[in-house]
Short mmCIF file of C-alpha atoms and ligand atoms in Angstrom, two decimals:
data_model
loop_
_atom_site.label_atom_id
_atom_site.label_comp_id
_atom_site.label_asym_id
_atom_site.label_seq_id
_atom_site.Cartn_x
_atom_site.Cartn_y
_atom_site.Cartn_z
CA UNK A 1 0.00 0.00 0.00
CA UNK A 2 1.19 3.51 -0.76
CA UNK A 3 1.95 5.66 2.23
CA UNK A 4 1.45 9.38 1.63
CA UNK A 5 3.99 11.84 2.94
CA UNK A 6 1.97 14.51 4.72
CA UNK A 7 2.85 17.95 6.07
CA UNK A 8 0.60 19.56 8.68
CA UNK A 9 1.27 23.26 9.12
CA UNK A 10 0.40 24.50 12.61
CA UNK A 11 0.12 22.80 15.99
CA UNK A 12 -2.87 24.63 17.38
CA UNK A 13 -6.36 23.21 17.85
CA UNK A 14 -6.81 22.07 14.27
CA UNK A 15 -3.23 20.83 13.77
CA UNK A 16 -3.45 18.70 16.90
CA UNK A 17 -6.87 17.41 15.89
CA UNK A 18 -5.51 16.54 12.45
CA UNK A 19 -2.43 14.82 13.87
CA UNK A 20 -4.55 12.65 16.14
CA UNK A 21 -6.85 11.73 13.24
CA UNK A 22 -3.82 10.79 11.11
CA UNK A 23 -2.36 8.52 13.76
CA UNK A 24 -5.68 6.90 14.50
CA UNK A 25 -6.06 6.04 10.82
CA UNK A 26 -2.62 4.54 10.54
CA UNK A 27 -0.83 7.37 8.79
CA UNK A 28 2.72 7.57 10.12
CA UNK A 29 4.64 9.60 7.52
CA UNK A 30 3.64 13.03 8.65
CA UNK A 31 5.40 16.08 10.02
CA UNK A 32 3.76 18.88 11.96
CA UNK A 33 5.52 22.20 11.46
CA UNK A 34 4.95 24.78 14.18
CA UNK A 35 6.55 28.22 14.18
CA UNK A 36 6.12 28.67 17.96
CA UNK A 37 7.94 26.82 20.70
CA UNK A 38 4.94 24.85 21.93
CA UNK A 39 1.49 23.46 21.18
CA UNK A 40 -1.66 25.55 21.29
CA UNK A 41 -1.63 27.99 18.35
CA UNK A 42 -3.55 31.08 19.38
CA UNK A 43 -3.70 29.72 22.93
CA UNK A 44 0.08 29.54 22.96
CA UNK A 45 0.59 33.00 21.43
CA UNK A 46 -2.00 34.86 23.51
CA UNK A 47 -1.07 35.20 27.17
CA UNK A 48 -2.46 38.63 28.08
CA UNK A 49 -3.86 39.10 31.60
CA UNK A 50 -7.47 38.01 31.84
CA UNK A 51 -7.41 35.78 28.74
CA UNK A 52 -10.39 33.48 29.08
CA UNK A 53 -12.27 31.40 26.56
CA UNK A 54 -15.81 32.58 26.00
CA UNK A 55 -17.09 29.09 25.19
CA UNK A 56 -17.71 26.71 28.12
CA UNK A 57 -14.78 24.32 28.55
CA UNK A 58 -16.99 21.26 28.57
CA UNK A 59 -17.82 22.14 24.96
CA UNK A 60 -14.51 23.72 23.92
CA UNK A 61 -12.65 20.41 23.92
CA UNK A 62 -12.14 17.41 21.69
CA UNK A 63 -14.70 14.62 21.88
CA UNK A 64 -11.79 12.15 21.85
CA UNK A 65 -10.09 13.84 24.81
CA UNK A 66 -12.75 14.84 27.33
CA UNK A 67 -11.19 16.54 30.31
CA UNK A 68 -12.99 15.99 33.63
CA UNK A 69 -10.72 18.44 35.44
CA UNK A 70 -11.64 21.82 33.96
CA UNK A 71 -11.31 24.34 36.76
CA UNK A 72 -14.12 26.66 35.70
CA UNK A 73 -17.10 26.96 33.39
CA UNK A 74 -14.97 29.20 31.14
CA UNK A 75 -11.29 28.34 31.37
CA UNK A 76 -8.29 30.63 31.32
CA UNK A 77 -6.14 30.61 28.20
CA UNK A 78 -3.23 28.89 29.98
CA UNK A 79 -5.46 25.99 31.04
CA UNK A 80 -6.62 25.47 27.44
CA UNK A 81 -3.02 25.66 26.20
CA UNK A 82 -2.00 23.00 28.75
CA UNK A 83 -4.96 20.81 27.77
CA UNK A 84 -4.00 21.03 24.09
CA UNK A 85 -0.33 20.26 24.80
CA UNK A 86 -1.27 17.30 27.01
CA UNK A 87 -3.64 15.96 24.34
CA UNK A 88 -0.95 16.24 21.66
CA UNK A 89 1.58 14.37 23.80
CA UNK A 90 -0.90 11.73 24.92
CA UNK A 91 -1.51 10.92 21.25
CA UNK A 92 2.16 10.73 20.35
CA UNK A 93 2.29 13.89 18.25
CA UNK A 94 5.62 15.01 19.77
CA UNK A 95 7.26 12.32 17.58
CA UNK A 96 5.99 14.18 14.53
CA UNK A 97 6.27 17.84 15.55
CA UNK A 98 9.05 20.28 14.74
CA UNK A 99 8.80 23.45 16.81
CA UNK A 100 10.36 26.75 15.81
CA UNK A 101 9.88 25.81 12.16
CA UNK A 102 7.89 28.33 10.15
CA UNK A 103 6.91 27.19 6.69
CA UNK A 104 7.61 30.14 4.40
CA UNK A 105 6.76 28.61 1.02
CA UNK A 106 4.75 25.74 -0.41
CA UNK A 107 4.94 25.02 -4.12
CA UNK A 108 3.03 22.41 -6.12
CA UNK A 109 4.77 20.58 -8.98
CA UNK A 110 4.94 16.97 -10.23
CA UNK A 111 1.94 15.80 -8.21
CA UNK A 112 3.41 16.91 -4.90
CA UNK A 113 4.36 19.84 -2.72
CA UNK A 114 7.76 21.27 -1.88
CA UNK A 115 7.88 23.06 1.45
CA UNK A 116 10.57 25.49 2.55
CA UNK A 117 11.00 26.54 6.17
CA UNK A 118 12.49 29.73 7.62
CA UNK A 119 15.49 27.62 8.66
CA UNK A 120 16.12 26.74 5.01
CA UNK A 121 14.93 23.11 5.13
CA UNK A 122 13.30 21.88 1.92
CA UNK A 123 11.04 18.79 1.97
CA UNK A 124 8.72 17.02 -0.49
CA UNK A 125 5.21 15.88 0.46
CA UNK A 126 2.22 14.35 -1.27
CA UNK A 127 -0.22 16.39 0.81
CA UNK A 128 -0.17 19.70 2.65
CA UNK A 129 -2.73 20.22 5.41
CA UNK A 130 -2.89 23.86 6.47
CA UNK A 131 -3.93 24.14 10.11
CA UNK A 132 -2.73 27.72 10.47
CA UNK A 133 -5.87 29.20 12.01
CA UNK A 134 -6.99 32.74 11.31
CA UNK A 135 -6.10 34.66 14.48
CA UNK A 136 -2.33 34.64 14.25
CA UNK A 137 -1.34 37.87 12.51
CA UNK A 138 -1.79 40.75 14.99
CA UNK A 139 -3.37 43.81 13.39
CA UNK A 140 -1.46 47.00 14.08
CA UNK A 141 -3.83 49.96 13.77
CA UNK A 142 -3.08 52.73 11.37
CA UNK A 143 -2.71 55.42 14.07
CA UNK A 144 -0.22 58.25 13.55
CA UNK A 145 2.71 58.44 15.95
CA UNK A 146 2.48 54.95 17.49
CA UNK A 147 6.24 54.59 17.30
CA UNK A 148 6.74 57.93 19.08
CA UNK A 149 5.25 56.53 22.28
CA UNK A 150 7.98 56.61 24.95
CA UNK A 151 6.26 54.12 27.27
CA UNK A 152 5.67 50.42 26.66
CA UNK A 153 3.72 49.65 23.49
CA UNK A 154 2.43 46.10 23.21
CA UNK A 155 -0.10 44.16 21.13
CA UNK A 156 -2.39 41.95 23.20
CA UNK A 157 -1.27 38.90 21.19
CA UNK A 158 2.40 39.55 21.99
CA UNK A 159 2.16 40.23 25.70
CA UNK A 160 5.41 41.16 27.42
CA UNK A 161 5.39 39.54 30.86
CA UNK A 162 8.60 41.39 31.76
CA UNK A 163 6.67 44.65 32.14
CA UNK A 164 5.65 45.44 35.71
CA UNK A 165 2.26 47.13 35.54
CA UNK A 166 2.10 48.08 39.21
CA UNK A 167 1.35 51.77 39.64
CA UNK A 168 1.25 52.31 35.87
CA UNK A 169 -1.34 54.17 33.77
CA UNK A 170 -2.44 51.71 31.09
CA UNK A 171 -4.29 52.57 27.89
CA UNK A 172 -6.18 49.87 25.98
CA UNK A 173 -7.25 50.47 22.37
CA UNK A 174 -10.11 48.19 21.33
CA UNK A 175 -13.38 46.95 22.78
CA UNK A 176 -13.57 43.40 21.38
CA UNK A 177 -13.34 40.23 23.48
CA UNK A 178 -9.68 40.96 24.12
CA UNK A 179 -9.98 44.62 25.13
CA UNK A 180 -12.92 43.83 27.38
CA UNK A 181 -11.10 40.98 29.12
CA UNK A 182 -7.94 43.06 29.54
CA UNK A 183 -9.73 46.05 31.06
CA UNK A 184 -11.72 43.76 33.38
CA UNK A 185 -8.52 42.15 34.62
CA UNK A 186 -6.27 45.21 34.88
CA UNK A 187 -8.68 47.48 36.74
CA UNK A 188 -7.64 47.63 40.36
CA UNK A 189 -4.23 46.09 39.63
CA UNK A 190 -2.75 49.17 37.95
CA UNK A 191 -2.95 52.87 38.80
CA UNK A 192 -5.45 53.72 36.07
CA UNK A 193 -6.99 52.14 32.98
CA UNK A 194 -8.07 54.19 29.98
CA UNK A 195 -10.11 52.30 27.40
CA UNK A 196 -10.25 53.83 23.93
CA UNK A 197 -13.52 52.86 22.29
CA UNK A 198 -14.21 53.36 18.61
CA UNK A 199 -17.36 51.22 18.61
CA UNK A 200 -19.28 49.98 21.68
CA UNK A 201 -20.00 46.26 22.02
CA UNK A 202 -23.01 44.33 23.23
CA UNK A 203 -22.06 42.23 26.25
CA UNK A 204 -23.69 38.91 27.08
CA UNK A 205 -23.70 38.40 30.86
CA UNK A 206 -22.53 35.15 32.34
CA UNK A 207 -21.26 33.66 35.59
CA UNK A 208 -17.88 31.98 35.44
CA UNK A 209 -18.23 29.57 38.33
CA UNK A 210 -15.43 27.33 39.52
CA UNK A 211 -15.91 23.55 39.56
CA UNK A 212 -15.45 22.02 43.02
CA UNK A 213 -13.18 19.04 43.63
CA UNK A 214 -16.34 17.00 44.15
CA UNK A 215 -17.66 17.94 40.71
CA UNK A 216 -14.34 17.09 39.07
CA UNK A 217 -14.30 13.76 40.92
CA UNK A 218 -17.79 12.94 39.69
CA UNK A 219 -16.80 13.74 36.09
CA UNK A 220 -13.73 11.51 36.50
CA UNK A 221 -15.75 8.69 38.01
CA UNK A 222 -18.53 8.88 35.39
CA UNK A 223 -16.87 9.83 32.08
CA UNK A 224 -20.19 9.71 30.26
CA UNK A 225 -21.18 12.88 32.10
CA UNK A 226 -18.58 14.72 30.02
CA UNK A 227 -20.32 13.56 26.86
CA UNK A 228 -23.68 14.60 28.25
CA UNK A 229 -22.41 18.08 29.17
CA UNK A 230 -20.90 18.39 25.68
CA UNK A 231 -24.20 17.50 24.01
CA UNK A 232 -26.18 19.87 26.24
CA UNK A 233 -23.84 22.74 25.37
CA UNK A 234 -24.09 21.80 21.73
CA UNK A 235 -27.88 22.02 21.90
CA UNK A 236 -27.72 25.48 23.51
CA UNK A 237 -25.22 26.71 20.93
CA UNK A 238 -27.45 25.26 18.21
CA UNK A 239 -30.30 27.50 19.40
CA UNK A 240 -27.93 30.45 19.65
CA UNK A 241 -26.70 29.90 16.09
CA UNK A 242 -30.30 30.07 14.86
CA UNK A 243 -30.22 33.70 15.99
CA UNK A 244 -27.06 34.30 14.00
CA UNK A 245 -28.38 32.97 10.74
CA UNK A 246 -32.09 33.85 10.85
CA UNK A 247 -34.08 36.85 12.04
CA UNK A 248 -36.69 35.95 14.63
CA UNK A 249 -37.29 35.00 18.23
CA UNK A 250 -33.77 33.94 19.24
CA UNK A 251 -32.30 37.15 17.91
CA UNK A 252 -34.91 39.19 19.78
CA UNK A 253 -34.30 37.23 22.98
CA UNK A 254 -30.56 37.83 22.88
CA UNK A 255 -31.14 41.51 22.14
CA UNK A 256 -33.37 41.69 25.21
CA UNK A 257 -30.76 39.97 27.40
CA UNK A 258 -27.89 42.25 26.36
CA UNK A 259 -30.06 45.35 26.75
CA UNK A 260 -31.01 44.31 30.28
CA UNK A 261 -27.34 43.73 31.01
CA UNK A 262 -26.47 47.20 29.73
CA UNK A 263 -29.03 48.71 32.11
CA UNK A 264 -26.86 47.58 35.03
CA UNK A 265 -24.67 50.58 34.16
CA UNK A 266 -26.15 53.21 36.46
CA UNK A 267 -24.67 56.41 35.04
CA UNK A 268 -26.81 57.51 32.10
CA UNK A 269 -24.01 59.27 30.24
CA UNK A 270 -21.72 56.28 30.54
CA UNK A 271 -24.55 53.94 29.53
CA UNK A 272 -25.23 56.05 26.44
CA UNK A 273 -21.55 55.83 25.50
CA UNK A 274 -21.64 52.06 25.88
CA UNK A 275 -24.79 51.61 23.79
CA UNK A 276 -24.16 50.14 20.33
CA UNK A 277 -26.21 51.37 17.37
CA UNK A 278 -26.35 47.94 15.75
CA UNK A 279 -27.97 44.60 16.58
CA UNK A 280 -26.51 42.21 19.12
CA UNK A 281 -24.30 39.51 17.51
CA UNK A 282 -23.63 41.60 14.38
CA UNK A 283 -20.09 41.81 15.71
CA UNK A 284 -18.81 38.77 17.56
CA UNK A 285 -20.70 38.85 20.85
CA UNK A 286 -18.53 39.66 23.86
CA UNK A 287 -19.18 37.46 26.90
CA UNK A 288 -18.30 38.94 30.28
CA UNK A 289 -19.35 38.68 33.89
CA UNK A 290 -17.34 41.72 34.95
CA UNK A 291 -16.98 44.37 32.30
CA UNK A 292 -19.93 46.66 33.11
CA UNK A 293 -19.07 46.60 36.81
CA UNK A 294 -15.43 47.39 36.08
CA UNK A 295 -16.06 50.18 33.60
CA UNK A 296 -17.97 52.07 36.33
CA UNK A 297 -14.95 52.15 38.65
CA UNK A 298 -13.40 55.55 39.34
CA UNK A 299 -9.97 54.34 38.22
CA UNK A 300 -11.32 53.26 34.80
CA UNK A 301 -12.03 55.82 32.09
CA UNK A 302 -13.91 55.16 28.87
CA UNK A 303 -12.77 57.49 26.10
CA UNK A 304 -15.12 57.68 23.11
CA UNK A 305 -13.53 60.66 21.40
CA UNK A 306 -11.64 59.30 18.38
CA UNK A 307 -7.87 58.96 18.55
CA UNK A 308 -6.03 61.65 16.62
CA UNK A 309 -2.48 60.52 17.21
CA UNK A 310 -0.07 59.06 19.70
CA UNK A 311 2.87 61.03 21.07
CA UNK A 312 5.70 60.25 23.49
CA UNK A 313 3.60 60.80 26.63
CA UNK A 314 0.30 59.28 25.57
CA UNK A 315 -2.72 59.36 23.27
CA UNK A 316 -4.16 62.61 21.92
CA UNK A 317 -7.85 62.47 20.99
CA UNK A 318 -9.62 64.57 18.36
CA UNK A 319 -10.78 67.11 20.97
CA UNK A 320 -7.11 67.88 21.72
CA UNK A 321 -7.01 66.08 25.09
CA UNK A 322 -3.76 64.33 25.96
CA UNK A 323 -4.31 61.06 27.86
CA UNK A 324 -1.00 60.49 29.60
CA UNK A 325 0.02 56.84 29.75
CA UNK A 326 2.91 54.57 30.75
CA UNK A 327 1.72 51.51 28.84
CA UNK A 328 -0.35 51.36 25.66
CA UNK A 329 -1.99 48.06 24.70
CA UNK A 330 -3.23 47.44 21.17
CA UNK A 331 -6.21 45.13 21.59
CA UNK A 332 -6.94 45.69 17.93
CA UNK A 333 -7.42 42.12 16.79
CA UNK A 334 -5.98 40.18 13.91
CA UNK A 335 -5.76 40.11 10.16
CA UNK A 336 -8.32 37.32 10.18
CA UNK A 337 -8.39 36.97 6.39
CA UNK A 338 -4.73 36.01 6.15
CA UNK A 339 -5.21 32.30 6.95
CA UNK A 340 -1.96 30.56 5.91
CA UNK A 341 -0.29 33.73 4.70
CA UNK A 342 2.38 35.25 4.85
CA UNK A 343 3.45 31.80 3.61
CA UNK A 344 3.82 31.89 -0.18
CA UNK A 345 1.57 29.19 -1.63
CA UNK A 346 1.88 28.39 -5.32
CA UNK A 347 -0.52 25.99 -7.00
CA UNK A 348 -0.78 24.68 -10.55
CA UNK A 349 0.51 26.82 -13.44
CA UNK A 350 2.43 29.01 -10.99
CA UNK A 351 -0.75 30.63 -9.65
CA UNK A 352 -0.24 31.99 -6.14
CA UNK A 353 -2.72 32.04 -3.28
CA UNK A 354 -2.55 35.85 -3.23
CA UNK A 355 -3.69 35.89 -6.87
CA UNK A 356 -6.39 33.26 -6.28
CA UNK A 357 -7.71 35.23 -3.30
CA UNK A 358 -7.44 38.70 -4.82
CA UNK A 359 -11.16 39.23 -4.17
CA UNK A 360 -10.96 37.61 -0.73
CA UNK A 361 -10.54 34.10 0.65
CA UNK A 362 -12.76 31.60 -1.20
CA UNK A 363 -12.69 27.90 -0.51
CA UNK A 364 -14.70 24.87 -1.46
CA UNK A 365 -16.69 23.69 1.57
CA UNK A 366 -14.11 25.42 3.76
CA UNK A 367 -11.40 22.82 3.18
CA UNK A 368 -10.08 22.88 -0.41
CA UNK A 369 -9.13 25.25 -3.20
CA UNK A 370 -9.39 24.85 -6.99
CA UNK A 371 -5.94 24.93 -8.59
CA UNK A 372 -4.23 23.77 -5.38
CA UNK A 373 -4.35 19.97 -5.56
CA UNK A 374 -3.72 17.88 -2.47
CA UNK A 375 -3.89 20.95 -0.28
CA UNK A 376 -6.44 20.97 2.52
CA UNK A 377 -7.35 23.58 5.11
CA UNK A 378 -8.68 23.22 8.59
CA UNK A 379 -10.60 26.18 9.99
CA UNK A 380 -10.12 27.77 6.59
CA UNK A 381 -12.37 30.35 4.94
CA UNK A 382 -16.10 29.95 5.74
CA UNK A 383 -15.49 27.66 8.68
CA UNK A 384 -15.28 30.11 11.59
CA UNK A 385 -18.81 30.23 13.04
CA UNK A 386 -18.92 33.26 15.33
CA UNK A 387 -18.95 32.02 18.95
CA UNK A 388 -19.17 28.33 18.00
CA UNK A 389 -16.18 26.25 19.21
CA UNK A 390 -13.62 25.42 16.55
CA UNK A 391 -12.81 22.08 18.16
CA UNK A 392 -16.02 20.58 16.76
CA UNK A 393 -15.43 22.05 13.30
CA UNK A 394 -11.83 20.81 13.22
CA UNK A 395 -12.92 17.26 14.12
CA UNK A 396 -15.41 17.15 11.24
CA UNK A 397 -12.91 18.62 8.76
CA UNK A 398 -10.16 16.23 9.86
CA UNK A 399 -12.52 13.31 9.19
CA UNK A 400 -13.18 14.57 5.65
CA UNK A 401 -9.45 15.01 4.98
CA UNK A 402 -8.69 11.53 6.31
CA UNK A 403 -11.30 10.08 3.94
CA UNK A 404 -9.43 11.61 0.96
CA UNK A 405 -6.07 10.38 2.28
CA UNK A 406 -7.46 6.85 2.64
CA UNK A 407 -8.59 6.95 -0.98
CA UNK A 408 -5.11 8.09 -2.06
CA UNK A 409 -3.57 5.31 0.01
CA UNK A 410 -5.85 2.85 -1.76
CA UNK A 411 -4.38 4.10 -5.04
CA UNK A 412 -7.54 5.79 -6.40
CA UNK A 413 -5.86 9.01 -7.56
CA UNK A 414 -2.61 10.98 -7.41
CA UNK A 415 -4.12 14.40 -6.98
CA UNK A 416 -7.45 15.86 -5.97
CA UNK A 417 -8.79 19.40 -6.15
CA UNK A 418 -12.29 20.83 -6.34
CA UNK A 419 -13.36 22.26 -9.68
CA UNK A 420 -13.56 26.03 -10.05
CA UNK A 421 -17.23 25.64 -10.99
CA UNK A 422 -18.05 23.75 -7.77
CA UNK A 423 -16.22 26.36 -5.73
CA UNK A 424 -18.08 29.19 -7.44
CA UNK A 425 -21.42 27.43 -6.89
CA UNK A 426 -20.64 26.89 -3.21
CA UNK A 427 -19.65 30.52 -2.71
CA UNK A 428 -22.66 31.82 -4.66
CA UNK A 429 -25.02 29.80 -2.42
CA UNK A 430 -23.32 31.16 0.68
CA UNK A 431 -23.54 34.73 -0.53
CA UNK A 432 -27.20 34.33 -1.42
CA UNK A 433 -27.90 33.29 2.19
CA UNK A 434 -25.86 36.15 3.70
CA UNK A 435 -28.70 38.71 3.92
CA UNK A 436 -30.53 36.51 6.45
CA UNK A 437 -27.58 36.56 8.82
CA UNK A 438 -27.13 39.02 11.64
CA UNK A 439 -23.65 39.89 10.35
CA UNK A 440 -25.15 41.97 7.51
CA UNK A 441 -27.43 44.07 9.71
CA UNK A 442 -25.24 47.15 9.73
CA UNK A 443 -21.95 46.97 11.58
CA UNK A 444 -18.28 46.65 10.70
CA UNK A 445 -16.57 43.45 11.75
CA UNK A 446 -13.78 41.12 10.81
CA UNK A 447 -16.43 38.69 9.59
CA UNK A 448 -16.99 40.84 6.49
CA UNK A 449 -14.99 40.50 3.31
CA UNK A 450 -13.98 43.11 0.75
CA UNK A 451 -17.45 43.01 -0.81
CA UNK A 452 -19.10 43.73 2.56
CA UNK A 453 -20.55 40.21 2.81
CA UNK A 454 -19.70 37.83 5.65
CA UNK A 455 -17.13 35.18 4.86
CA UNK A 456 -18.71 32.84 7.38
CA UNK A 457 -20.84 29.78 6.77
CA UNK A 458 -24.35 31.31 6.86
CA UNK A 459 -26.23 28.26 8.14
CA UNK A 460 -26.09 26.22 11.33
CA UNK A 461 -22.83 24.63 12.49
CA UNK A 462 -24.56 21.24 12.50
CA UNK A 463 -25.53 21.70 8.84
CA UNK A 464 -21.86 22.29 8.08
CA UNK A 465 -20.77 19.25 10.04
CA UNK A 466 -23.38 17.16 8.23
CA UNK A 467 -22.11 18.39 4.86
CA UNK A 468 -18.46 17.84 5.62
CA UNK A 469 -19.04 14.40 7.13
CA UNK A 470 -21.02 13.24 4.09
CA UNK A 471 -19.41 11.58 1.07
CA UNK A 472 -17.96 14.12 -1.41
CA UNK A 473 -19.90 14.41 -4.66
CA UNK A 474 -17.56 13.20 -7.47
CA UNK A 475 -18.80 15.87 -9.90
CA UNK A 476 -17.25 18.55 -7.71
CA UNK A 477 -13.68 17.26 -8.07
CA UNK A 478 -10.88 16.80 -10.55
CA UNK A 479 -8.89 13.68 -9.81
CA UNK A 480 -5.45 12.88 -11.18
CA UNK A 481 -4.71 9.34 -12.46
CA UNK A 482 -4.38 6.46 -9.97
CA UNK A 483 -1.25 6.39 -7.80
CA UNK A 484 1.39 4.12 -9.39
CA UNK A 485 2.01 1.27 -6.96
CA UNK A 486 5.77 1.96 -6.73
CA UNK A 487 5.18 5.57 -5.55
O1 N01 B 1 -10.24 41.84 18.18
P1 N01 B 1 -11.54 42.47 17.47
P2 N01 B 1 -10.15 40.97 19.53
N1 N01 B 1 -8.62 52.80 16.40
O2 N01 B 1 -11.19 42.53 16.02
C1 N01 B 1 -10.61 48.29 17.62
C2 N01 B 1 -11.08 35.94 19.39
N2 N01 B 1 -10.98 35.99 20.82
O3 N01 B 1 -8.70 40.64 19.72
O4 N01 B 1 -14.99 47.77 16.47
C3 N01 B 1 -9.42 52.44 17.40
O5 N01 B 1 -12.79 41.80 17.86
C4 N01 B 1 -11.87 47.80 16.99
O6 N01 B 1 -12.78 48.85 16.85
P3 N01 B 1 -14.03 48.71 15.80
C5 N01 B 1 -12.50 36.14 18.99
O7 N01 B 1 -12.78 35.36 17.86
C6 N01 B 1 -11.54 34.96 21.44
O8 N01 B 1 -10.85 41.60 20.63
O9 N01 B 1 -13.46 48.14 14.54
N3 N01 B 1 -9.86 51.21 17.61
C7 N01 B 1 -12.29 46.75 18.02
O10 N01 B 1 -12.91 47.34 19.13
C8 N01 B 1 -12.52 37.57 18.64
O11 N01 B 1 -13.59 37.96 17.86
C9 N01 B 1 -11.50 34.91 22.77
O12 N01 B 1 -14.54 50.08 15.65
C10 N01 B 1 -9.47 50.27 16.73
C11 N01 B 1 -10.95 46.18 18.44
O13 N01 B 1 -9.96 47.12 18.11
C12 N01 B 1 -11.17 37.68 17.98
O14 N01 B 1 -10.32 36.92 18.81
C13 N01 B 1 -10.91 35.92 23.52
C14 N01 B 1 -8.61 50.55 15.66
C15 N01 B 1 -10.63 44.87 17.74
O15 N01 B 1 -11.58 43.93 18.09
C16 N01 B 1 -10.61 39.04 17.91
O16 N01 B 1 -10.89 39.70 19.14
C17 N01 B 1 -10.33 36.97 22.85
C18 N01 B 1 -8.20 51.89 15.50
N4 N01 B 1 -7.41 52.26 14.47
C19 N01 B 1 -10.38 36.98 21.48
N5 N01 B 1 -8.40 49.41 14.97
C20 N01 B 1 -12.14 33.74 23.38
O17 N01 B 1 -12.57 33.82 24.47
C21 N01 B 1 -9.10 48.45 15.60
N6 N01 B 1 -9.75 48.97 16.67
C22 N01 B 1 -12.28 32.49 22.57
#
């Protein structure tokens, strides 16, 4: 039997999930390239104070590695990173993983891929599986004078733990999940927090309770409880996702909940500043049990005047006010449309990924690209589903990829790629469904592409999982000739 040589790029959630699926299906000739020094992807890179997952841990985990020992309903980033690293090691992935190895180029020729790493290594593979995620390239805002700042300037995704924040005046630019978590955590620990808000966010209230030792013991003793909790969370998220993709009762209910939460802000002027002018969930919903309480503290200031420029001593807003700061944090998110870039990817006929995606990232069913044979993506374009956990999506996509690899191993084909027509049809259907989604109801967000339409799957996550777990339709693919047995 032919054994494919496989490269997995990235050792975050989807790379680990893929690696486990490969081993479980008997594939042994694979290498996982990871640019960082450890497992976890975004959970390895992001270490800012207050980092917490906004999906319950009993759902934000792999079904093949249920953890009974989660410490809280919503776990801290470091706990998730440790869980991912432990899962990778428990499944033997350390034998396959090269850390500190960034793949800089992937080029297709002669039915295979040549990868080049930043260290200069060059390797040939039959398949490339991109598990690079989409939250790995920090977005630096286009604000004049950032480099003139004389204090400490840091992006939330590149936190500098050497900086002592005690007694410091800290500015935070951004009001997304990250900015909200940072401000909630820093208030009271530093001299003063100034939050620069360009757009207010709706906040879904929650309670992040800790699990007692007794609860953990019960989950350990009765492992099926983990599965039950997973399914219950899945059902709740299923209802939630109905609100994302269709107008109606769920959307109205969530709007009512976030509005009630906002009313806990007592000061009318502050409440008005915090009130969004768009529907809840249009931007990725922020989940917090502390933010509104914290933003009312006397040592926290919410600045809504737009930023004019940054100078050595702080941030100057459009009204001419200088906000003096010692530390300035850019909680300004990521270039979420980069996916595997800045890696240079070159498919058939020398066509690059940048050229193929000139109008924005387009993929077939979220996992493949026309003109890039034997290249698969996990959590690629159209597979992020707002607040839905990516663990579940990655498991379904890994299963689809394994099914193609098994067919290659059986000698059915040398190369596989979706047709351009199938990819266009898939994208046209998605775009036709976009107007029903909440993401098109009048806000700016990283969900939207260059044409103003969301690049997310516009139906339920379970519909996606059903699609991706079903047998591929042969008419949608171009297959190369069978694999010669000596290959
Ligand atoms: O980034 P964001 P994030 N001047 O893009 C503002 C995941 N995540 O890091 O809204 C002033 O949401 C920008 O303003 P506006 C999660 O998927 C998950 O917070 O564009 N402000 C916005 O307020 C999330 O969605 C967890 O007007 C500027 C903010 O910066 C994704 O990461 C936890 C600006 C960026 O918000 C990204 O979240 C944390 C400028 N020039 C994050 N440029 C979990 O719990 C940008 N902004 C799983």
